[in-house]
Amino acid sequence: MSVPKLRDPSLFKQGVAYVNGEWVPAKSGKTFDVHDPATGKFIGSCPEFDAQDTEKAIEAAAEAFESFRHLTGRQRSKLLRRWYELVMENADDLATLITWENGKPTADAKGEVVYAANFFEWFSEEAPRIYGDTIPSSVPGNRVFTIKEPVGVCGLITPWNFPAAMITRKVGPALAVGCTVVCKAPGETPFTPLALAELAHRAGIPKGVVNVITALDNTPEVGEVLTTHPTVRKVSFTGSTPVGKLLMKQCSGTLKKLSLELGGNAPFIVFDDADVDAAVAGAIASKFRSSGQTCVCANRIYVQRGIYDEFAEKFAAKVREFRVGNGFEAGVTHGPLIHHRAVEKVERHVHDAKEKGAKVVLGGHTLPDLGPNFFQPTVLTGMTPEMVMASEETFGPVAGLFPFDTEEEVVKMANSTPVGLAGYFFSRDVARVHRVAEHLEVGMVGVNTGLISDPAAPFGGVKESGFGREGSLYGIGEYQVTKMITVGGVGTLQR
């Protein structure tokens, strides 16, 4: 399957990263190769930035911050709006890059581009509406008020599973409030972030405000600079919990403001009073989006025993309709996993479940004829809490169906994990909807839906899934500091 040609080939940046408004190689001259996960074929090379390169980007962001912070909210709004328009104008090319380096089908990639662009649109509308508060003073003659100020230079570290949206969700609010950024693009999928940087340049974003750097082997070194450099005042990271803990420890030396969106193990609960067909559709959307490679994918599907068999049958029937293949091929619904390590983890989870008594209803094997990183969409029944899938995030196209009897039992199982990002359940009982939603130990709950992402909604978790929120009005606050100002001697009217 050939890769479609880009309408604008200049969006495909090889051998350079974007620093201080210029396209530059690594000072060392080193590069790393990026490969198509569907075919294993070479896509292109990107600079292997090191600590010194990263410091240069931080210096550029710091210099730009001194002027960018003083633009009005309306001025920053217009810049973000223009960036949004350029993303939409180049949506097809961006989708091609996403499918090429990430593997997700073209339809999904196009959906991601729109989702990514919407963060620019949303935050462009919020930029002119940064308000403080007037506070009644307890001291006569004093007046107290607050203003919101940008925190400063931000280090943003993003993952490969949404190479466009995870960047715009962080950069949008940062620029809206007047921050400047150094964004570490994922080594697996760097070309989409670099294309976004090119569009930022065309949108007139001032030099140094947005810097996009790349690294693969040097990722720990680059991350350490971003988390320890005293000029960086804020770090936002999306990725695994172990890496998030490491970055948090590194940030402690300079007490940076932090946002961490880390691993999940999302429960998806179907009560016997649910609309089964709607629940099946919701579970399919939640579990198999991007071949199960999202942090809010349903990882443990709990089905009440009275409808378990009906749900399992209808769920498996829908999965049988999937078509796995190269994301550029017409009709393909699911692409490859990102690399061989992801495939190995999925295989380990399926093997463990089978060894402990689960039944493979569908799938369960790799698809080597398609390519090195393909795995069959898989449905397992007879799941139990002792299986690895109950405690580890699979991050692949495997759905394990766990039976349960009571509401109390399933909520206890759903909460028996150290993480708490998202949770879902289907029920038509209004009282249960409120009761269960309040008892699930997660940062986000989907009720009678399997899709919860929205630029207008706060995204984030609790427990070891991290803290801070992205998107929405709450996402703005993550890039601000509150300054209190007290004016004394106001007194009474002079006679």
Short mmCIF file of C-alpha atoms in Angstrom, two decimals:
data_model
loop_
_atom_site.label_atom_id
_atom_site.label_comp_id
_atom_site.label_asym_id
_atom_site.label_seq_id
_atom_site.Cartn_x
_atom_site.Cartn_y
_atom_site.Cartn_z
CA MET A 1 0.00 0.00 0.00
CA SER A 2 1.56 3.28 -1.12
CA VAL A 3 1.52 6.39 1.05
CA PRO A 4 -0.60 9.20 -0.42
CA LYS A 5 1.42 12.20 -1.57
CA LEU A 6 1.13 15.32 0.54
CA ARG A 7 -0.54 18.26 -1.14
CA ASP A 8 2.04 20.44 0.58
CA PRO A 9 5.33 18.49 0.83
CA SER A 10 6.91 21.31 2.85
CA LEU A 11 4.93 20.13 5.88
CA PHE A 12 7.11 17.01 6.03
CA LYS A 13 10.17 18.20 7.94
CA GLN A 14 13.18 15.88 7.94
CA GLY A 15 16.43 16.35 9.85
CA VAL A 16 15.35 19.56 11.56
CA ALA A 17 13.41 20.74 14.60
CA TYR A 18 11.78 24.12 15.26
CA VAL A 19 13.62 26.46 17.65
CA ASN A 20 13.32 30.24 17.91
CA GLY A 21 11.40 30.48 14.66
CA GLU A 22 14.01 28.55 12.66
CA TRP A 23 14.43 24.98 11.41
CA VAL A 24 17.63 23.64 12.92
CA PRO A 25 19.46 20.30 13.14
CA ALA A 26 20.91 18.90 16.34
CA LYS A 27 24.24 20.53 17.12
CA SER A 28 25.84 17.07 17.14
CA GLY A 29 24.46 16.31 13.69
CA LYS A 30 22.93 13.10 15.04
CA THR A 31 19.53 11.90 13.86
CA PHE A 32 17.20 9.01 14.53
CA ASP A 33 15.03 7.07 12.10
CA VAL A 34 11.25 6.80 12.17
CA HIS A 35 9.48 3.75 10.72
CA ASP A 36 5.95 3.03 9.56
CA PRO A 37 4.40 0.71 12.20
CA ALA A 38 2.26 -0.96 9.52
CA THR A 39 5.09 -1.96 7.19
CA GLY A 40 8.29 -1.38 9.13
CA LYS A 41 9.54 0.77 6.26
CA PHE A 42 11.67 3.87 6.79
CA ILE A 43 9.74 7.16 6.86
CA GLY A 44 12.42 9.73 7.60
CA SER A 45 14.93 11.06 10.11
CA CYS A 46 14.70 13.64 12.87
CA PRO A 47 17.36 15.41 14.93
CA GLU A 48 18.58 13.66 18.09
CA PHE A 49 18.53 16.69 20.39
CA ASP A 50 20.62 16.60 23.54
CA ALA A 51 20.82 18.69 26.70
CA GLN A 52 22.63 21.56 25.00
CA ASP A 53 20.09 21.74 22.16
CA THR A 54 17.25 21.69 24.69
CA GLU A 55 18.78 24.53 26.68
CA LYS A 56 18.93 26.63 23.50
CA ALA A 57 15.19 26.07 23.01
CA ILE A 58 14.50 27.03 26.63
CA GLU A 59 16.53 30.22 26.20
CA ALA A 60 14.54 31.10 23.09
CA ALA A 61 11.26 30.54 24.93
CA ALA A 62 12.44 32.64 27.87
CA GLU A 63 13.40 35.55 25.63
CA ALA A 64 10.10 35.39 23.75
CA PHE A 65 8.12 35.26 26.99
CA GLU A 66 9.15 38.77 27.97
CA SER A 67 7.21 40.28 25.07
CA PHE A 68 4.57 37.61 24.38
CA ARG A 69 3.19 37.80 27.92
CA HIS A 70 2.32 41.46 27.33
CA LEU A 71 0.19 40.89 24.24
CA THR A 72 -3.48 41.40 24.92
CA GLY A 73 -5.75 38.41 25.20
CA ARG A 74 -7.40 39.48 21.96
CA GLN A 75 -4.06 39.52 20.15
CA ARG A 76 -3.19 36.04 21.35
CA SER A 77 -6.69 34.92 20.43
CA LYS A 78 -6.19 36.00 16.82
CA LEU A 79 -2.90 34.10 16.59
CA LEU A 80 -4.50 30.89 17.90
CA ARG A 81 -7.47 31.36 15.60
CA ARG A 82 -5.19 31.67 12.58
CA TRP A 83 -3.30 28.55 13.64
CA TYR A 84 -6.63 26.73 13.93
CA GLU A 85 -7.62 27.82 10.43
CA LEU A 86 -4.33 26.60 8.95
CA VAL A 87 -4.68 23.22 10.67
CA MET A 88 -8.13 22.80 9.15
CA GLU A 89 -6.92 23.94 5.72
CA ASN A 90 -4.17 21.31 5.84
CA ALA A 91 -6.24 18.59 7.53
CA ASP A 92 -5.73 15.97 4.81
CA ASP A 93 -1.94 16.28 4.90
CA LEU A 94 -1.86 16.16 8.69
CA ALA A 95 -4.06 13.06 8.64
CA THR A 96 -1.68 11.44 6.16
CA LEU A 97 1.27 12.09 8.46
CA ILE A 98 -0.63 10.68 11.45
CA THR A 99 -1.56 7.47 9.65
CA TRP A 100 1.94 7.11 8.23
CA GLU A 101 3.82 7.34 11.54
CA ASN A 102 1.14 6.20 14.00
CA GLY A 103 -0.75 3.60 11.96
CA LYS A 104 -4.33 4.56 12.78
CA PRO A 105 -6.78 4.39 9.85
CA THR A 106 -7.23 7.52 7.78
CA ALA A 107 -10.75 8.11 9.06
CA ASP A 108 -9.50 8.08 12.65
CA ALA A 109 -6.56 10.31 11.72
CA LYS A 110 -8.89 12.86 10.13
CA GLY A 111 -11.01 12.78 13.26
CA GLU A 112 -7.94 13.46 15.36
CA VAL A 113 -6.97 16.47 13.24
CA VAL A 114 -10.38 18.05 13.80
CA TYR A 115 -10.22 17.22 17.51
CA ALA A 116 -6.72 18.72 17.70
CA ALA A 117 -7.73 21.88 15.86
CA ASN A 118 -10.71 22.34 18.15
CA PHE A 119 -8.38 22.94 21.10
CA PHE A 120 -6.90 25.92 19.27
CA GLU A 121 -10.39 27.18 18.50
CA TRP A 122 -11.62 26.68 22.07
CA PHE A 123 -8.66 28.38 23.72
CA SER A 124 -8.64 31.20 21.18
CA GLU A 125 -12.10 32.00 22.48
CA GLU A 126 -10.97 31.81 26.11
CA ALA A 127 -7.85 33.98 25.66
CA PRO A 128 -9.68 37.36 25.92
CA ARG A 129 -11.62 36.20 28.99
CA ILE A 130 -8.93 35.83 31.65
CA TYR A 131 -10.55 37.29 34.76
CA GLY A 132 -9.40 37.98 38.29
CA ASP A 133 -11.49 38.58 41.41
CA THR A 134 -12.41 41.46 43.68
CA ILE A 135 -12.27 40.38 47.32
CA PRO A 136 -13.94 42.24 50.22
CA SER A 137 -11.17 43.15 52.67
CA SER A 138 -11.44 42.60 56.42
CA VAL A 139 -9.28 45.71 56.94
CA PRO A 140 -11.08 49.06 56.59
CA GLY A 141 -9.54 51.22 53.92
CA ASN A 142 -7.97 48.31 52.03
CA ARG A 143 -8.99 47.00 48.65
CA VAL A 144 -8.04 43.46 47.63
CA PHE A 145 -8.11 42.00 44.13
CA THR A 146 -6.38 39.27 42.15
CA ILE A 147 -4.98 39.07 38.66
CA LYS A 148 -4.05 35.99 36.63
CA GLU A 149 -0.56 35.87 35.17
CA PRO A 150 1.12 33.37 32.84
CA VAL A 151 3.36 30.98 34.76
CA GLY A 152 6.25 31.37 32.29
CA VAL A 153 8.20 28.98 30.08
CA CYS A 154 6.50 25.58 29.87
CA GLY A 155 8.04 22.21 29.09
CA LEU A 156 5.53 19.95 27.34
CA ILE A 157 6.16 16.23 26.83
CA THR A 158 3.63 14.45 24.64
CA PRO A 159 2.88 10.83 23.64
CA TRP A 160 2.67 9.03 20.31
CA ASN A 161 -0.94 7.82 20.41
CA PHE A 162 -2.43 11.23 19.51
CA PRO A 163 0.50 13.04 17.88
CA ALA A 164 -1.55 16.12 17.00
CA ALA A 165 -4.19 16.41 19.72
CA MET A 166 -1.91 15.88 22.71
CA ILE A 167 0.19 18.83 21.57
CA THR A 168 -2.66 21.22 20.83
CA ARG A 169 -4.37 20.36 24.13
CA LYS A 170 -1.27 21.63 25.96
CA VAL A 171 -0.04 24.39 23.66
CA GLY A 172 -3.50 25.96 23.22
CA PRO A 173 -4.05 27.01 26.84
CA ALA A 174 -0.38 27.88 27.34
CA LEU A 175 -0.42 30.41 24.50
CA ALA A 176 -3.91 31.65 25.40
CA VAL A 177 -2.68 32.93 28.77
CA GLY A 178 0.68 34.23 27.52
CA CYS A 179 3.13 31.38 28.19
CA THR A 180 5.83 30.21 25.80
CA VAL A 181 6.60 26.53 25.27
CA VAL A 182 9.26 23.96 24.53
CA CYS A 183 7.47 20.86 23.30
CA LYS A 184 9.27 17.51 23.24
CA ALA A 185 7.69 15.57 20.37
CA PRO A 186 7.36 11.78 20.73
CA GLY A 187 10.19 9.86 19.07
CA GLU A 188 7.75 7.41 17.47
CA THR A 189 5.61 10.12 15.85
CA PRO A 190 7.60 13.37 15.46
CA PHE A 191 6.52 14.45 11.98
CA THR A 192 2.98 15.50 12.92
CA PRO A 193 4.22 17.85 15.69
CA LEU A 194 6.80 19.31 13.31
CA ALA A 195 4.10 19.95 10.73
CA LEU A 196 2.08 21.75 13.40
CA ALA A 197 5.15 23.86 14.13
CA GLU A 198 5.38 24.82 10.46
CA LEU A 199 1.75 25.93 10.57
CA ALA A 200 2.45 27.93 13.74
CA HIS A 201 5.20 29.72 11.83
CA ARG A 202 2.82 30.50 8.98
CA ALA A 203 0.19 31.70 11.45
CA GLY A 204 2.58 34.40 12.64
CA ILE A 205 3.28 33.00 16.09
CA PRO A 206 6.31 35.09 17.18
CA LYS A 207 9.69 33.36 17.17
CA GLY A 208 10.55 31.54 20.36
CA VAL A 209 6.94 31.28 21.52
CA VAL A 210 6.54 27.73 20.18
CA ASN A 211 9.57 25.44 20.02
CA VAL A 212 9.21 21.79 18.95
CA ILE A 213 12.21 19.55 19.60
CA THR A 214 12.81 15.87 18.87
CA ALA A 215 14.81 13.03 20.40
CA LEU A 216 14.60 9.25 20.74
CA ASP A 217 17.61 7.75 22.53
CA ASN A 218 18.23 11.08 24.26
CA THR A 219 14.66 11.37 25.54
CA PRO A 220 15.66 10.87 29.22
CA GLU A 221 18.37 13.51 28.87
CA VAL A 222 16.01 16.00 27.25
CA GLY A 223 13.34 15.27 29.84
CA GLU A 224 15.78 15.87 32.67
CA VAL A 225 16.71 19.29 31.29
CA LEU A 226 13.04 20.29 30.95
CA THR A 227 12.29 19.18 34.51
CA THR A 228 15.36 20.64 36.23
CA HIS A 229 16.13 23.85 34.33
CA PRO A 230 15.27 26.81 36.60
CA THR A 231 13.87 28.86 33.72
CA VAL A 232 11.12 26.29 33.04
CA ARG A 233 8.29 27.09 35.44
CA LYS A 234 5.74 24.50 34.35
CA VAL A 235 5.89 20.93 33.05
CA SER A 236 2.98 19.06 31.50
CA PHE A 237 3.41 15.38 30.69
CA THR A 238 1.16 12.75 29.19
CA GLY A 239 2.46 9.18 29.42
CA SER A 240 3.02 6.29 31.77
CA THR A 241 2.74 6.46 35.54
CA PRO A 242 6.34 5.30 36.20
CA VAL A 243 7.77 8.01 33.94
CA GLY A 244 5.41 10.58 35.46
CA LYS A 245 6.71 9.74 38.93
CA LEU A 246 10.30 10.16 37.73
CA LEU A 247 9.56 13.53 36.15
CA MET A 248 7.76 14.68 39.29
CA LYS A 249 10.80 13.79 41.37
CA GLN A 250 13.04 15.71 38.96
CA CYS A 251 10.73 18.75 39.09
CA SER A 252 10.86 18.84 42.88
CA GLY A 253 14.28 20.49 42.90
CA THR A 254 12.84 23.69 41.42
CA LEU A 255 9.23 23.24 42.59
CA LYS A 256 7.70 23.53 39.15
CA LYS A 257 3.98 23.72 38.53
CA LEU A 258 2.99 20.28 37.23
CA SER A 259 0.25 18.61 35.22
CA LEU A 260 0.45 14.83 34.84
CA GLU A 261 -1.95 12.78 32.72
CA LEU A 262 -0.77 9.25 33.34
CA GLY A 263 -1.82 5.64 32.89
CA GLY A 264 -5.34 4.34 33.30
CA ASN A 265 -7.16 1.05 33.80
CA ALA A 266 -10.66 2.13 32.89
CA PRO A 267 -13.61 0.06 34.11
CA PHE A 268 -16.61 -0.20 31.79
CA ILE A 269 -19.68 -1.42 33.68
CA VAL A 270 -22.91 -2.69 32.11
CA PHE A 271 -25.79 -3.10 34.55
CA ASP A 272 -28.68 -5.40 33.75
CA ASP A 273 -31.07 -2.44 33.45
CA ALA A 274 -28.99 -0.96 30.62
CA ASP A 275 -29.91 -0.72 26.96
CA VAL A 276 -27.73 -3.64 25.85
CA ASP A 277 -27.37 -2.52 22.24
CA ALA A 278 -26.34 0.97 23.32
CA ALA A 279 -23.91 -0.52 25.83
CA VAL A 280 -22.35 -2.72 23.14
CA ALA A 281 -21.89 0.30 20.86
CA GLY A 282 -20.39 2.30 23.72
CA ALA A 283 -18.01 -0.50 24.68
CA ILE A 284 -16.88 -0.94 21.08
CA ALA A 285 -16.14 2.77 20.77
CA SER A 286 -14.35 2.94 24.09
CA LYS A 287 -12.34 -0.28 23.88
CA PHE A 288 -11.21 -0.41 20.27
CA ARG A 289 -10.60 3.24 19.42
CA SER A 290 -7.09 3.48 17.91
CA SER A 291 -6.78 -0.30 18.34
CA GLY A 292 -7.08 0.09 22.09
CA GLN A 293 -4.13 2.48 22.33
CA THR A 294 -5.68 5.34 24.30
CA CYS A 295 -5.34 6.10 27.99
CA VAL A 296 -9.12 6.15 28.48
CA CYS A 297 -9.87 2.89 26.65
CA ALA A 298 -12.11 0.47 28.52
CA ASN A 299 -9.62 -2.00 29.99
CA ARG A 300 -11.95 -4.05 32.19
CA ILE A 301 -15.48 -4.63 30.91
CA TYR A 302 -17.79 -5.69 33.75
CA VAL A 303 -21.17 -7.10 32.71
CA GLN A 304 -23.90 -8.03 35.18
CA ARG A 305 -24.57 -11.74 35.10
CA GLY A 306 -28.21 -11.48 33.99
CA ILE A 307 -27.22 -10.02 30.61
CA TYR A 308 -23.66 -11.34 30.35
CA ASP A 309 -24.26 -13.92 27.60
CA GLU A 310 -26.42 -11.57 25.52
CA PHE A 311 -23.87 -8.78 25.78
CA ALA A 312 -20.92 -11.08 24.97
CA GLU A 313 -22.66 -12.45 21.87
CA LYS A 314 -23.62 -9.04 20.50
CA PHE A 315 -20.23 -7.54 21.39
CA ALA A 316 -18.31 -10.31 19.61
CA ALA A 317 -20.57 -9.97 16.57
CA LYS A 318 -19.61 -6.30 16.24
CA VAL A 319 -15.91 -7.06 16.63
CA ARG A 320 -16.17 -9.64 13.82
CA GLU A 321 -17.11 -6.78 11.50
CA PHE A 322 -13.72 -5.09 12.01
CA ARG A 323 -11.24 -5.03 9.19
CA VAL A 324 -7.59 -4.90 10.21
CA GLY A 325 -4.92 -3.61 7.85
CA ASN A 326 -2.83 -0.71 6.65
CA GLY A 327 -4.46 2.53 7.71
CA PHE A 328 -4.27 3.94 4.20
CA GLU A 329 -6.31 1.08 2.74
CA ALA A 330 -9.98 1.79 2.07
CA GLY A 331 -12.37 0.04 4.43
CA VAL A 332 -9.79 -0.68 7.13
CA THR A 333 -11.19 -0.01 10.60
CA HIS A 334 -8.15 -0.85 12.73
CA GLY A 335 -4.44 -0.48 12.10
CA PRO A 336 -1.29 -1.83 13.73
CA LEU A 337 0.05 -1.37 17.21
CA ILE A 338 2.83 1.17 17.50
CA HIS A 339 5.78 -1.25 17.89
CA HIS A 340 6.81 -4.79 18.79
CA ARG A 341 6.86 -4.07 22.53
CA ALA A 342 3.17 -3.23 22.39
CA VAL A 343 2.47 -6.48 20.56
CA GLU A 344 4.43 -8.45 23.12
CA LYS A 345 2.45 -6.94 26.00
CA VAL A 346 -0.87 -7.80 24.32
CA GLU A 347 0.31 -11.36 23.71
CA ARG A 348 1.34 -11.67 27.36
CA HIS A 349 -2.05 -10.50 28.59
CA VAL A 350 -3.95 -12.89 26.33
CA HIS A 351 -1.70 -15.82 27.27
CA ASP A 352 -2.12 -15.09 30.98
CA ALA A 353 -5.90 -14.93 30.68
CA LYS A 354 -6.05 -18.22 28.76
CA GLU A 355 -3.77 -19.93 31.28
CA LYS A 356 -6.11 -18.84 34.09
CA GLY A 357 -9.31 -20.05 32.47
CA ALA A 358 -10.54 -17.33 30.11
CA LYS A 359 -12.17 -18.36 26.85
CA VAL A 360 -11.04 -16.80 23.57
CA VAL A 361 -14.25 -16.01 21.73
CA LEU A 362 -12.53 -14.17 18.91
CA GLY A 363 -8.96 -13.38 17.87
CA GLY A 364 -6.07 -13.95 20.21
CA HIS A 365 -3.18 -14.02 17.73
CA THR A 366 -0.78 -11.81 15.83
CA LEU A 367 -1.29 -11.18 12.11
CA PRO A 368 2.23 -11.52 10.65
CA ASP A 369 0.92 -11.65 7.07
CA LEU A 370 -0.20 -8.04 7.44
CA GLY A 371 2.98 -6.75 9.05
CA PRO A 372 5.15 -6.88 12.16
CA ASN A 373 2.83 -5.05 14.54
CA PHE A 374 -0.65 -6.34 13.85
CA PHE A 375 -2.78 -8.19 16.40
CA GLN A 376 -6.27 -9.59 15.96
CA PRO A 377 -9.10 -7.74 17.73
CA THR A 378 -9.75 -10.13 20.58
CA VAL A 379 -12.69 -10.90 22.87
CA LEU A 380 -12.21 -12.95 26.06
CA THR A 381 -14.96 -14.21 28.36
CA GLY A 382 -14.82 -15.76 31.81
CA MET A 383 -12.36 -13.13 33.08
CA THR A 384 -11.44 -13.08 36.79
CA PRO A 385 -9.67 -10.56 39.08
CA GLU A 386 -6.56 -12.80 39.26
CA MET A 387 -5.75 -12.22 35.60
CA VAL A 388 -3.13 -9.63 34.66
CA MET A 389 -5.64 -7.68 32.57
CA ALA A 390 -7.52 -6.85 35.76
CA SER A 391 -4.55 -4.95 37.17
CA GLU A 392 -2.52 -3.80 34.13
CA GLU A 393 -3.46 -1.50 31.28
CA THR A 394 -3.34 -3.59 28.08
CA PHE A 395 -3.11 -0.72 25.56
CA GLY A 396 -4.16 -2.98 22.74
CA PRO A 397 -7.18 -4.50 20.93
CA VAL A 398 -8.15 -7.01 23.61
CA ALA A 399 -11.50 -6.91 25.42
CA GLY A 400 -11.90 -9.00 28.54
CA LEU A 401 -15.46 -9.46 29.85
CA PHE A 402 -15.77 -9.87 33.63
CA PRO A 403 -19.10 -11.06 35.14
CA PHE A 404 -20.48 -9.51 38.33
CA ASP A 405 -23.58 -9.82 40.50
CA THR A 406 -24.13 -6.68 42.59
CA GLU A 407 -23.57 -2.95 42.34
CA GLU A 408 -21.45 -2.94 45.50
CA GLU A 409 -19.29 -5.77 44.18
CA VAL A 410 -18.56 -4.15 40.82
CA VAL A 411 -17.76 -0.73 42.26
CA LYS A 412 -15.29 -2.38 44.63
CA MET A 413 -13.64 -4.23 41.72
CA ALA A 414 -13.62 -1.09 39.58
CA ASN A 415 -11.83 0.85 42.32
CA SER A 416 -9.33 -1.89 43.17
CA THR A 417 -6.50 -0.29 41.21
CA PRO A 418 -3.91 2.37 42.07
CA VAL A 419 -4.89 4.46 39.05
CA GLY A 420 -8.07 6.39 38.34
CA LEU A 421 -8.32 8.16 35.00
CA ALA A 422 -11.69 7.30 33.41
CA GLY A 423 -14.61 5.03 34.12
CA TYR A 424 -17.80 4.20 32.24
CA PHE A 425 -21.12 2.58 33.00
CA PHE A 426 -24.47 1.99 31.35
CA SER A 427 -27.71 2.09 33.32
CA ARG A 428 -31.24 3.47 32.95
CA ASP A 429 -31.76 3.81 36.72
CA VAL A 430 -31.47 7.53 37.52
CA ALA A 431 -30.63 6.98 41.18
CA ARG A 432 -27.94 4.45 40.24
CA VAL A 433 -26.45 6.88 37.73
CA HIS A 434 -25.75 9.41 40.47
CA ARG A 435 -24.77 6.84 43.07
CA VAL A 436 -22.24 4.94 40.97
CA ALA A 437 -20.79 8.05 39.32
CA GLU A 438 -20.05 9.47 42.76
CA HIS A 439 -18.45 6.24 44.02
CA LEU A 440 -16.11 5.54 41.10
CA GLU A 441 -12.58 6.65 42.00
CA VAL A 442 -11.74 8.29 38.69
CA GLY A 443 -11.33 11.79 37.32
CA MET A 444 -13.82 11.33 34.48
CA VAL A 445 -17.02 9.31 34.20
CA GLY A 446 -18.92 8.43 31.05
CA VAL A 447 -22.56 7.52 31.72
CA ASN A 448 -24.32 5.78 28.83
CA THR A 449 -21.51 6.78 26.48
CA GLY A 450 -18.13 5.36 25.60
CA LEU A 451 -16.64 8.63 24.35
CA ILE A 452 -15.89 11.44 26.80
CA SER A 453 -13.19 13.60 25.16
CA ASP A 454 -14.26 17.15 24.37
CA PRO A 455 -12.25 20.40 24.32
CA ALA A 456 -14.94 21.92 26.53
CA ALA A 457 -14.65 19.18 29.18
CA PRO A 458 -11.87 18.90 31.82
CA PHE A 459 -9.64 15.89 31.13
CA GLY A 460 -7.56 14.30 33.90
CA GLY A 461 -7.38 11.68 36.62
CA VAL A 462 -6.96 10.95 40.30
CA LYS A 463 -4.75 8.61 42.33
CA GLU A 464 -1.73 7.46 40.30
CA SER A 465 -3.31 8.66 37.06
CA GLY A 466 -1.94 12.07 37.93
CA PHE A 467 -3.34 15.52 38.62
CA GLY A 468 -4.24 18.69 36.79
CA ARG A 469 -6.79 19.12 34.04
CA GLU A 470 -6.53 19.68 30.30
CA GLY A 471 -9.12 21.25 28.06
CA SER A 472 -12.01 23.39 29.31
CA LEU A 473 -11.89 26.43 31.57
CA TYR A 474 -9.98 24.35 34.13
CA GLY A 475 -7.21 23.74 31.61
CA ILE A 476 -6.53 27.47 31.43
CA GLY A 477 -5.71 27.63 35.14
CA GLU A 478 -2.95 25.04 34.82
CA TYR A 479 -0.82 27.64 33.01
CA GLN A 480 -1.57 30.57 35.31
CA VAL A 481 -0.54 31.87 38.71
CA THR A 482 -2.81 33.99 40.87
CA LYS A 483 -1.35 37.26 42.14
CA MET A 484 -3.05 39.06 45.02
CA ILE A 485 -2.82 42.85 45.17
CA THR A 486 -3.79 44.85 48.26
CA VAL A 487 -4.22 48.61 47.99
CA GLY A 488 -4.17 50.40 51.35
CA GLY A 489 -5.10 53.86 52.48
CA VAL A 490 -8.26 54.10 50.41
CA GLY A 491 -10.22 55.26 53.51
CA THR A 492 -13.29 57.41 53.25
CA LEU A 493 -14.11 60.40 51.08
CA GLN A 494 -11.96 63.41 51.80
CA ARG A 495 -13.78 66.44 53.09
#
